[in-house]
CSV table of C-alpha atoms in Angstrom, one decimal:
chain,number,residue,atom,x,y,z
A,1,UNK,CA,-58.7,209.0,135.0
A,2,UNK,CA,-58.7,212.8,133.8
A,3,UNK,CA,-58.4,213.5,137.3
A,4,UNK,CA,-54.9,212.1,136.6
A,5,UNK,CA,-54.4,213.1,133.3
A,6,UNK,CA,-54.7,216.5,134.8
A,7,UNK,CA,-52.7,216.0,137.3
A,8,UNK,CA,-49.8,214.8,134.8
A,9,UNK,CA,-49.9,218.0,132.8
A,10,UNK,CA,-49.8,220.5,136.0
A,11,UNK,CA,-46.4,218.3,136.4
A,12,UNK,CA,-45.1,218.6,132.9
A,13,UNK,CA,-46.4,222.3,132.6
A,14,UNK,CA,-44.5,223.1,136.2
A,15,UNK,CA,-41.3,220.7,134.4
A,16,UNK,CA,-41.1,222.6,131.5
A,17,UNK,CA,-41.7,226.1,133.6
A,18,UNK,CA,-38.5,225.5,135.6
A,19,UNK,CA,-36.3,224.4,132.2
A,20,UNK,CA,-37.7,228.0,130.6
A,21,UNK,CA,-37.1,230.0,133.8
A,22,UNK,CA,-33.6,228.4,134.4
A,23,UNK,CA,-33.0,229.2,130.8
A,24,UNK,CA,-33.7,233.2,131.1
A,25,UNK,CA,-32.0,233.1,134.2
A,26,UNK,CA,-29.1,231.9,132.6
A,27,UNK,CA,-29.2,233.7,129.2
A,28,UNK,CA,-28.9,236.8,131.7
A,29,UNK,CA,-25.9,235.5,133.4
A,30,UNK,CA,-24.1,234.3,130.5
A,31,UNK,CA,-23.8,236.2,127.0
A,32,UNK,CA,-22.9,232.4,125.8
A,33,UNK,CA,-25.6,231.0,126.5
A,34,UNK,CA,-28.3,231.0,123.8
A,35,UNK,CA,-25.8,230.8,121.4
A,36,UNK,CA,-26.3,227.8,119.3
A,37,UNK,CA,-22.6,226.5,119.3
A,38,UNK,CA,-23.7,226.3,123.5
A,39,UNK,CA,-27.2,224.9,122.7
A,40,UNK,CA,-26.5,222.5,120.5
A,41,UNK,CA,-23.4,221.4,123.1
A,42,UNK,CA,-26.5,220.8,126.0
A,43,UNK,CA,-28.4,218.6,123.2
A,44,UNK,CA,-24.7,216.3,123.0
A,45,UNK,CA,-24.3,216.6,126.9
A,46,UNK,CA,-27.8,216.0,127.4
A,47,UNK,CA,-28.0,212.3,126.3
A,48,UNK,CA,-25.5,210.5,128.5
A,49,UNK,CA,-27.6,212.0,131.4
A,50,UNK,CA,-31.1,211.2,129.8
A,51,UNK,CA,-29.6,207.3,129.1
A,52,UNK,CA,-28.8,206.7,132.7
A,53,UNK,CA,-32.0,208.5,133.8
A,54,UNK,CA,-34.3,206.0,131.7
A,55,UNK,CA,-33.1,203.1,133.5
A,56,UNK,CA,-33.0,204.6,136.5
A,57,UNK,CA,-36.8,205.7,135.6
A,58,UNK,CA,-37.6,201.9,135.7
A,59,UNK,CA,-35.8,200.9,139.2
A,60,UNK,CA,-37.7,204.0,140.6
A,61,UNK,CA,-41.1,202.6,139.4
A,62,UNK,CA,-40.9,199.8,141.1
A,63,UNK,CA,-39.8,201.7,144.2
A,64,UNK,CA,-36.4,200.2,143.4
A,65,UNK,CA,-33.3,202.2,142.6
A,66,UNK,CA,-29.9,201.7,140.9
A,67,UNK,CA,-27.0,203.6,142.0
A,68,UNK,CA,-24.3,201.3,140.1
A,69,UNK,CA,-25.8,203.4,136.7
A,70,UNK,CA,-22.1,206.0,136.6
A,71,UNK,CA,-20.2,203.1,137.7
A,72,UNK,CA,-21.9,201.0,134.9
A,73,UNK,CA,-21.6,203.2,132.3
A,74,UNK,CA,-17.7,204.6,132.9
A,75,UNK,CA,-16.9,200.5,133.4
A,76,UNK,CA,-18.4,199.5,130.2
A,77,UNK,CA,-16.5,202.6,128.8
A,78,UNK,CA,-13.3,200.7,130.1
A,79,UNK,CA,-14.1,197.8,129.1
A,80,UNK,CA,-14.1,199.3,125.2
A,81,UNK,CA,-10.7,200.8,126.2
A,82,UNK,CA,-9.1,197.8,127.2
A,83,UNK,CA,-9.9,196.1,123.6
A,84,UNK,CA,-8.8,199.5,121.7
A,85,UNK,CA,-5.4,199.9,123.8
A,86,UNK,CA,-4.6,196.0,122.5
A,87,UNK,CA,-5.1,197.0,119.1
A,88,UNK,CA,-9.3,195.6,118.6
A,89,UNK,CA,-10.7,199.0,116.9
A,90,UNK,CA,-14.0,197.1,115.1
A,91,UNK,CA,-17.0,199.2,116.2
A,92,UNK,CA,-19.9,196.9,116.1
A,93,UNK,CA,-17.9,194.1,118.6
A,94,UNK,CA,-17.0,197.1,120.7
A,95,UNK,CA,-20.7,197.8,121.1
A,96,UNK,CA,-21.4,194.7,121.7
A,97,UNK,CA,-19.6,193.8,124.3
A,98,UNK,CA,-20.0,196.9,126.4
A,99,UNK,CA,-23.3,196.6,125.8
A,100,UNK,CA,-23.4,192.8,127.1
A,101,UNK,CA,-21.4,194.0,130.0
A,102,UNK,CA,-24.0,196.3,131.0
A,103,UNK,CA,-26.8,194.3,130.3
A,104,UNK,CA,-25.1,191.2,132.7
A,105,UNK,CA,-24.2,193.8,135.5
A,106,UNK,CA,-28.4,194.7,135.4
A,107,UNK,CA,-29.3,191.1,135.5
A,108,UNK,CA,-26.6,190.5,138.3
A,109,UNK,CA,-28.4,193.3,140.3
A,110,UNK,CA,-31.9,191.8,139.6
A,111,UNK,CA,-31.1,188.4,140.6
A,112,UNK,CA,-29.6,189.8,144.5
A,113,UNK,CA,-32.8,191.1,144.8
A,114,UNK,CA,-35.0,188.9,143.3
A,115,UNK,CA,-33.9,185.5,144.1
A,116,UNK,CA,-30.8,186.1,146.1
A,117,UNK,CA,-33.4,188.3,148.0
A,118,UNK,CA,-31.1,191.1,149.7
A,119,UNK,CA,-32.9,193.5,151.9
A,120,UNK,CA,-33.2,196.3,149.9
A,121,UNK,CA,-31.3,197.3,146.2
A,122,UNK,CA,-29.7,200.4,147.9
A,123,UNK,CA,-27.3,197.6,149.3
A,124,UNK,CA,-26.6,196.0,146.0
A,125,UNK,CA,-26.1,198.4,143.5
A,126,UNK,CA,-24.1,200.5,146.0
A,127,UNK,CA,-22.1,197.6,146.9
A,128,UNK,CA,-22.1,197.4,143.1
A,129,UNK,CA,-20.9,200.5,142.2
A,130,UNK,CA,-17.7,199.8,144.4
A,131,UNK,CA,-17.0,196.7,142.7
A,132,UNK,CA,-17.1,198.1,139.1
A,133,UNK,CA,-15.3,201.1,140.2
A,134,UNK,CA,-12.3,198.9,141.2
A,135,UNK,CA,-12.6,196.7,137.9
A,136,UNK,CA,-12.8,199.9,136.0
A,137,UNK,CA,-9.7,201.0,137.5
A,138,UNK,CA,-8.4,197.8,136.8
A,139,UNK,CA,-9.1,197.1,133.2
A,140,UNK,CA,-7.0,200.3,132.4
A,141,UNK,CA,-4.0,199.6,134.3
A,142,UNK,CA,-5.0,202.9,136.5
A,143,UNK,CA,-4.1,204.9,133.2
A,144,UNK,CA,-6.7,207.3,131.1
A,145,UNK,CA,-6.6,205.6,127.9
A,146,UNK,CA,-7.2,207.5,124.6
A,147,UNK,CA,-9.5,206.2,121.3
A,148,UNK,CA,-7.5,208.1,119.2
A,149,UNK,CA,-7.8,205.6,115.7
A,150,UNK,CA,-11.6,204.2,117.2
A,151,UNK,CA,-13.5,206.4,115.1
A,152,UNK,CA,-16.2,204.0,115.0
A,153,UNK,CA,-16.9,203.6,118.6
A,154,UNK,CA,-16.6,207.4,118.6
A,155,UNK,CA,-19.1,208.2,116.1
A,156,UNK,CA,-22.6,207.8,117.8
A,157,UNK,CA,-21.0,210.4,120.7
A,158,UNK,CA,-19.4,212.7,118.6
A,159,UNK,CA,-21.6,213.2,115.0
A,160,UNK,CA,-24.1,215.3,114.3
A,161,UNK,CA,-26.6,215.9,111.0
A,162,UNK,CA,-26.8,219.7,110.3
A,163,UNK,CA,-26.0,220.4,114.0
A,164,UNK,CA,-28.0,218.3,116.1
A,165,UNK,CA,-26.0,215.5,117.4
A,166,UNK,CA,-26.7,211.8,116.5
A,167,UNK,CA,-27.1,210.8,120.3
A,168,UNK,CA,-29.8,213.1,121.0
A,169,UNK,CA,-32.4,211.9,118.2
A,170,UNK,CA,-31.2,208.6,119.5
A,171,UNK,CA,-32.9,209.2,122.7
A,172,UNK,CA,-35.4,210.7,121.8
A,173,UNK,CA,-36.1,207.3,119.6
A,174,UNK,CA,-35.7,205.2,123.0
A,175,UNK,CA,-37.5,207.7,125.0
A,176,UNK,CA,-40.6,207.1,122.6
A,177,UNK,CA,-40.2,203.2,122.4
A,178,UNK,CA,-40.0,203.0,126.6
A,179,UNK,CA,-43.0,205.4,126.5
A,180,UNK,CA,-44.7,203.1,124.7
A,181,UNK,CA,-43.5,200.3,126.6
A,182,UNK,CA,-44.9,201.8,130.0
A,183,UNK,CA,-47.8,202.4,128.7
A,184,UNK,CA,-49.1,200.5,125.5
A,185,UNK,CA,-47.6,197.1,127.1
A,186,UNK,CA,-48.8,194.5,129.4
A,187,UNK,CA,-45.1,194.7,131.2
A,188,UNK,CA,-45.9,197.9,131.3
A,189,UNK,CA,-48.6,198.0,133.6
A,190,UNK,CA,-46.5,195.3,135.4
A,191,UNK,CA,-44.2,197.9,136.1
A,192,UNK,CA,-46.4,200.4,137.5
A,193,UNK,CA,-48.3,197.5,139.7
A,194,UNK,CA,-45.2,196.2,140.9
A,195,UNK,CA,-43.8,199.5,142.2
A,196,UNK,CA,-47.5,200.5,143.3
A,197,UNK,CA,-48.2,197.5,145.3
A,198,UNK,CA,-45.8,194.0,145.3
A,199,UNK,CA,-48.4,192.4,147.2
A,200,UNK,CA,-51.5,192.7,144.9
A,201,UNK,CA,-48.9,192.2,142.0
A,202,UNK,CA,-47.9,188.7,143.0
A,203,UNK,CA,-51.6,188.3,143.9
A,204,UNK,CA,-53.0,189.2,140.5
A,205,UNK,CA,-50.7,186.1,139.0
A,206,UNK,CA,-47.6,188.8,137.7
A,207,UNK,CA,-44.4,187.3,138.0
A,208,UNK,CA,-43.0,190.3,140.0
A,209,UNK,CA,-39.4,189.1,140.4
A,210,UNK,CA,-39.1,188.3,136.4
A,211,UNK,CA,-40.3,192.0,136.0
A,212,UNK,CA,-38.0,193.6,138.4
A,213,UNK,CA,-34.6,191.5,136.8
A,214,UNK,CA,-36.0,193.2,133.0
A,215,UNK,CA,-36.2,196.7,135.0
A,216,UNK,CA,-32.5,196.6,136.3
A,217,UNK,CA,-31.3,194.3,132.9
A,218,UNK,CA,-32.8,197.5,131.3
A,219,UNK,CA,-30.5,200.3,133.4
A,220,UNK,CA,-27.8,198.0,132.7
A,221,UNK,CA,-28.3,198.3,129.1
A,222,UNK,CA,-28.9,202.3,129.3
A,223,UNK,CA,-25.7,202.6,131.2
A,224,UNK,CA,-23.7,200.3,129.0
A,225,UNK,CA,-25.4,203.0,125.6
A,226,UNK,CA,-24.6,205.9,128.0
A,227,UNK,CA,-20.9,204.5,128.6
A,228,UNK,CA,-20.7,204.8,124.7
A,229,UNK,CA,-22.1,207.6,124.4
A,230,UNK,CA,-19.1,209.4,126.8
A,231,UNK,CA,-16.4,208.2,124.7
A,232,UNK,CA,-17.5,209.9,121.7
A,233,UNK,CA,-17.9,212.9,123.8
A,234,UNK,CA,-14.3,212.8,125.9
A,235,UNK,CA,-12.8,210.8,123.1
A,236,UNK,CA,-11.0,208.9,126.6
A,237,UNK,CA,-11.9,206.6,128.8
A,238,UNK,CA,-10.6,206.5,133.0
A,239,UNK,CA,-11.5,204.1,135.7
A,240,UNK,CA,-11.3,206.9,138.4
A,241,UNK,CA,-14.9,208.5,136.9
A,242,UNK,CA,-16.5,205.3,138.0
A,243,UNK,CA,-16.5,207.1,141.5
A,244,UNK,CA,-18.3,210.5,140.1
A,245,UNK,CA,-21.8,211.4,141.1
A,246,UNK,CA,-23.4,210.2,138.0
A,247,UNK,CA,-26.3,208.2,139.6
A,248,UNK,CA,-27.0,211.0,141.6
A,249,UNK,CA,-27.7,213.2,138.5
A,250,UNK,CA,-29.9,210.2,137.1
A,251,UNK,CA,-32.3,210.2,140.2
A,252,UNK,CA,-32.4,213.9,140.3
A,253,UNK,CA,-33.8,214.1,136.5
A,254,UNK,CA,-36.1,211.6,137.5
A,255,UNK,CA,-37.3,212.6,140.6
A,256,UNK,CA,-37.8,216.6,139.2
A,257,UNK,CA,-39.5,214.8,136.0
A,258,UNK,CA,-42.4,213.8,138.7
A,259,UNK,CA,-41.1,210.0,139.5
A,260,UNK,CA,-41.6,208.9,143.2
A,261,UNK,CA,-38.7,207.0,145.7
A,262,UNK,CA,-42.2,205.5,147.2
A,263,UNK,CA,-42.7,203.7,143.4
A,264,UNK,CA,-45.6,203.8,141.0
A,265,UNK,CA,-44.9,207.1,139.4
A,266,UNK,CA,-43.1,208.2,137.2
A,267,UNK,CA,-42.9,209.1,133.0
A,268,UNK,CA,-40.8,209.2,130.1
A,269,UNK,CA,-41.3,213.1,129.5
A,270,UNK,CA,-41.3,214.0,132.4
A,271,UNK,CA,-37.4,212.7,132.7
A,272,UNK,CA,-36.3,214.1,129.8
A,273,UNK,CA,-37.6,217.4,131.1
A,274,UNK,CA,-35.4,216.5,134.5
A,275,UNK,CA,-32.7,215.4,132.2
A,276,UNK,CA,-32.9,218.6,129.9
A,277,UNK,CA,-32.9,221.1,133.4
A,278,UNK,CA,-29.9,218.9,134.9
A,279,UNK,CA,-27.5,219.1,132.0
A,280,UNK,CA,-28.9,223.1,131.4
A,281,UNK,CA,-28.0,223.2,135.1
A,282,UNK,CA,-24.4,221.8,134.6
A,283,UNK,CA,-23.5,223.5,131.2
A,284,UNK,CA,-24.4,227.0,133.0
A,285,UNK,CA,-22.1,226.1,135.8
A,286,UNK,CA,-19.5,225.8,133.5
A,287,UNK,CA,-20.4,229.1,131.7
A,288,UNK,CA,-20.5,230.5,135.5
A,289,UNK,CA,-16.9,229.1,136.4
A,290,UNK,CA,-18.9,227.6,139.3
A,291,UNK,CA,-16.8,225.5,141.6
A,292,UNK,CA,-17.5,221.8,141.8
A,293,UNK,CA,-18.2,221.8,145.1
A,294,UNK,CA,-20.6,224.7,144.8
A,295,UNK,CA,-21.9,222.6,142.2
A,296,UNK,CA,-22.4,219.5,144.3
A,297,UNK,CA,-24.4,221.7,147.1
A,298,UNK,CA,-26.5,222.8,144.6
A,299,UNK,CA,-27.9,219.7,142.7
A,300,UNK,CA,-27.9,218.3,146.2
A,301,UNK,CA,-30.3,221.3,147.2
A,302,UNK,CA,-32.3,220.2,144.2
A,303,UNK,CA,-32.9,216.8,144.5
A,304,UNK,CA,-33.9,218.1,148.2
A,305,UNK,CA,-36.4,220.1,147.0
A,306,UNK,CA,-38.1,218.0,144.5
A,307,UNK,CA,-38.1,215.3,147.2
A,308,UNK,CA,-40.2,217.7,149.3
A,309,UNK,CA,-42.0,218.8,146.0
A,310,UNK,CA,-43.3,214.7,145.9
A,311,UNK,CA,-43.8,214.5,149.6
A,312,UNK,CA,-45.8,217.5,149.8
A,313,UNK,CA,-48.0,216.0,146.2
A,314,UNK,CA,-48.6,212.6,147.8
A,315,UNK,CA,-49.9,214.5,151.6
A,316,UNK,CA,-52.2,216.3,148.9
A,317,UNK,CA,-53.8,213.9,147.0
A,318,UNK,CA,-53.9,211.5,149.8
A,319,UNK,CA,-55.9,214.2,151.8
A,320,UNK,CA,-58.0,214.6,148.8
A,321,UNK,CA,-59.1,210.6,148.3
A,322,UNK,CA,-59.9,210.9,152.6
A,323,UNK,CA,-62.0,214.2,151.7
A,324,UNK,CA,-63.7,212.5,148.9
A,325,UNK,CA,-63.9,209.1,150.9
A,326,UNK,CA,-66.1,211.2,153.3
C-alpha cells in the first residue's frame, strides 16, 4: 500500500513538474502569458477539456474508452441550438435536455458493449461519433447557429466571480465528488476491479456489465455538461465541430495524468493535471501563432510519449513484483 501511495505522488510530482516547466517555457516565449487576463482565459478553456476527460477517466479504468466524448458534447450543443433557433430560450429545460441527450448516447454505448456485446468499444463509440456528427450537422440545418438572447444557457460558460470563471470551480466540485466516488465507494472499487481484471470481477459476485453502462452513462453526462459549457464560451453552436479531435485531447489529459489504455489506473488529480498541461499547451499555441497542423503533430507526439511513459512504468513494476517474487 505505501509502496503505491509512493508511487502515486512520483506521478503527480512528475504531472505537476511538466505543467511548471511548460509554463516557464512559455512565459519565455510569450510576454502574454502570465498575464492574468491569459491565465484566467486557461482556467475558462480549461473545463470543457477537464469535463470530457472525467468521463473518459472512467471508460479508461475499465480498460474501456470513448471516443464519441467531442461528438457528444458539440451534438448536445446542437441539440440546445435547435430549441433556441425555434424561439425556446428557458435555461433549465435547455440543460436538461442536453444533458438527457448525453446521458442516453452513454447508456446507448454501454448497452453495445454490455449486452449487445460488440467486440471492443473502439468500434462503438467510433461508429458513434460518426452518427452524432451527421445528426449534429443535421439538427442545425448545416448552419452555425448563434445564442444571441440565451443568456441563460450562456451563463455557466461565460460568468465569472472576481475573475475566476463559474465553470472552473464547477469542476473542481465534480472532480472532488468522482474522487470520492473512486475511492470512498463500493462502485468505486468496482471500477478499478473491473478494468484490473473482468474475470475475477464477475467472479467476486460484481455485476460487471451494470458497472461498465454507469461508466459510459457517466462520459455521456460529462460530455452533454462539457457541450454546455462551449456555448457559453463560443456563444455558437456548429454541427461541423462534431468532427474535431476533441476525444483525442480527453485521452491525452488522461493518459499524461498517469491513467492506463491496459485499465485499472488512473486518478482524478492526476487528470486535471493532464487537463490543466493540455489546455496550457493549446492556449500557448495560440499565443505562438502555431499552425493547426503543427498543433496536431504535437499533441499527437504527446500522447505518444506518455504512452511510452505507461509502458515503460508497467515493464518496471512488473520486473519489480518478479524480483521480489524471487
Amino acid at each position: 500500500m505505501k509502496a503505491k501511495k509512493s508511487s502515486e505522488l512520483m506521478n503527480y510530482a512528475g504531472t505537476f513538474g511538466a505543467l511548471i516547466i511548460l509554463c516557464v517555457v512559455l512565459s519565455f516565449a510569450s510576454d502574454n502569458f502570465l498575464k492574468i487576463s491569459n491565465l484566467m482565459t486557461i482556467l475558462k478553456q480549461a473545463p470543457f477539456y477537464a469535463m470530457l476527460a472525467s468521463g473518459m477517466l472512467f471508460c479508461l479504468i475499465t480498460a474501456g474508452i470513448d471516443l464519441s466524448v467531442g461528438a457528444n458534447a458539440t451534438f448536445c450543443a446542437c441539440v440546445c441550438g435547435m430549441f433556441v433557433k425555434n424561439g425556446i430560450t428557458n435555461p433549465v429545460l435547455l440543460i436538461v435536455v442536453a444533458l438527457g441527450c448525453g446521458t442516453l448516447i452513454g447508456l446507448i454505448n454501454g448497452t453495445l458493449l454490455t449486452r449487445l456485446h460488440l467486440p471492443h468499444p473502439f468500434v462503438s463509440t467510433l461508429g458513434m461519433k460518426n452518427v452524432l456528427w451527421g445528426a449534429a450537422v443535421y439538427v442545425t440545418g448545416s448552419q452555425m447557429i448563434s445564442f444571441n438572447g440565451a443568456d441563460g444557457i450562456m451563463w455557466l460558460g461565460s460568468s465569472d466571480i472576481k475573475g475566476v470563471p463559474w465553470c472552473f470551480i464547477l469542476v473542481v466540485i465534480i472532480y472532488i465528488i468522482l474522487h470520492i466516488l473512486l475511492n470512498r465507494t463500493a462502485l468505486g472499487r468496482s471500477i478499478y476491479c473491473a478494468g484490473g481484471n473482468m474475470e475475477a470481477t464477475r467472479l467476486s459476485g460484481i455485476n460487471s456489465a451494470n458497472v461498465l453502462t454507469f461508466c459510459y452513462a457517466l462520459s455521456g453526462f460529462m460530455a452533454a455538461l462539457a457541450g454546455i459549457v462551449s456555448i457559453g464560451r463560443s456563444g455558437i453552436c456548429n454541427g461541423v465541430n462534431a468532427i474535431q479531435p476533441y476525444d483525442t485531447d480527453a485521452i491525452a489529459c488522461c493518459i499524461i495524468g498517469g491513467a492506463s489504455f491496459n485499465g485499472g489506473k488512473g486518478t482524478m488529480l492526476g487528470t486535471m493535471l493532464g487537463a490543466l498541461i493540455i489546455t496550457t499547451l493549446r492556449n500557448g499555441f495560440t499565443l505562438l501563432s502555431v499552425s493547426s497542423a503543427v498543433q496536431n503533430m504535437v499533441l499527437g507526439l504527446v500522447i505518444i510519449c506518455a504512452v511510452l511513459l505507461d509502458v515503460t512504468r508497467e515493464r518496471m513494476a512488473s520486473k519489480s513484483r518478479r524480483m521480489a517474487a524471487k
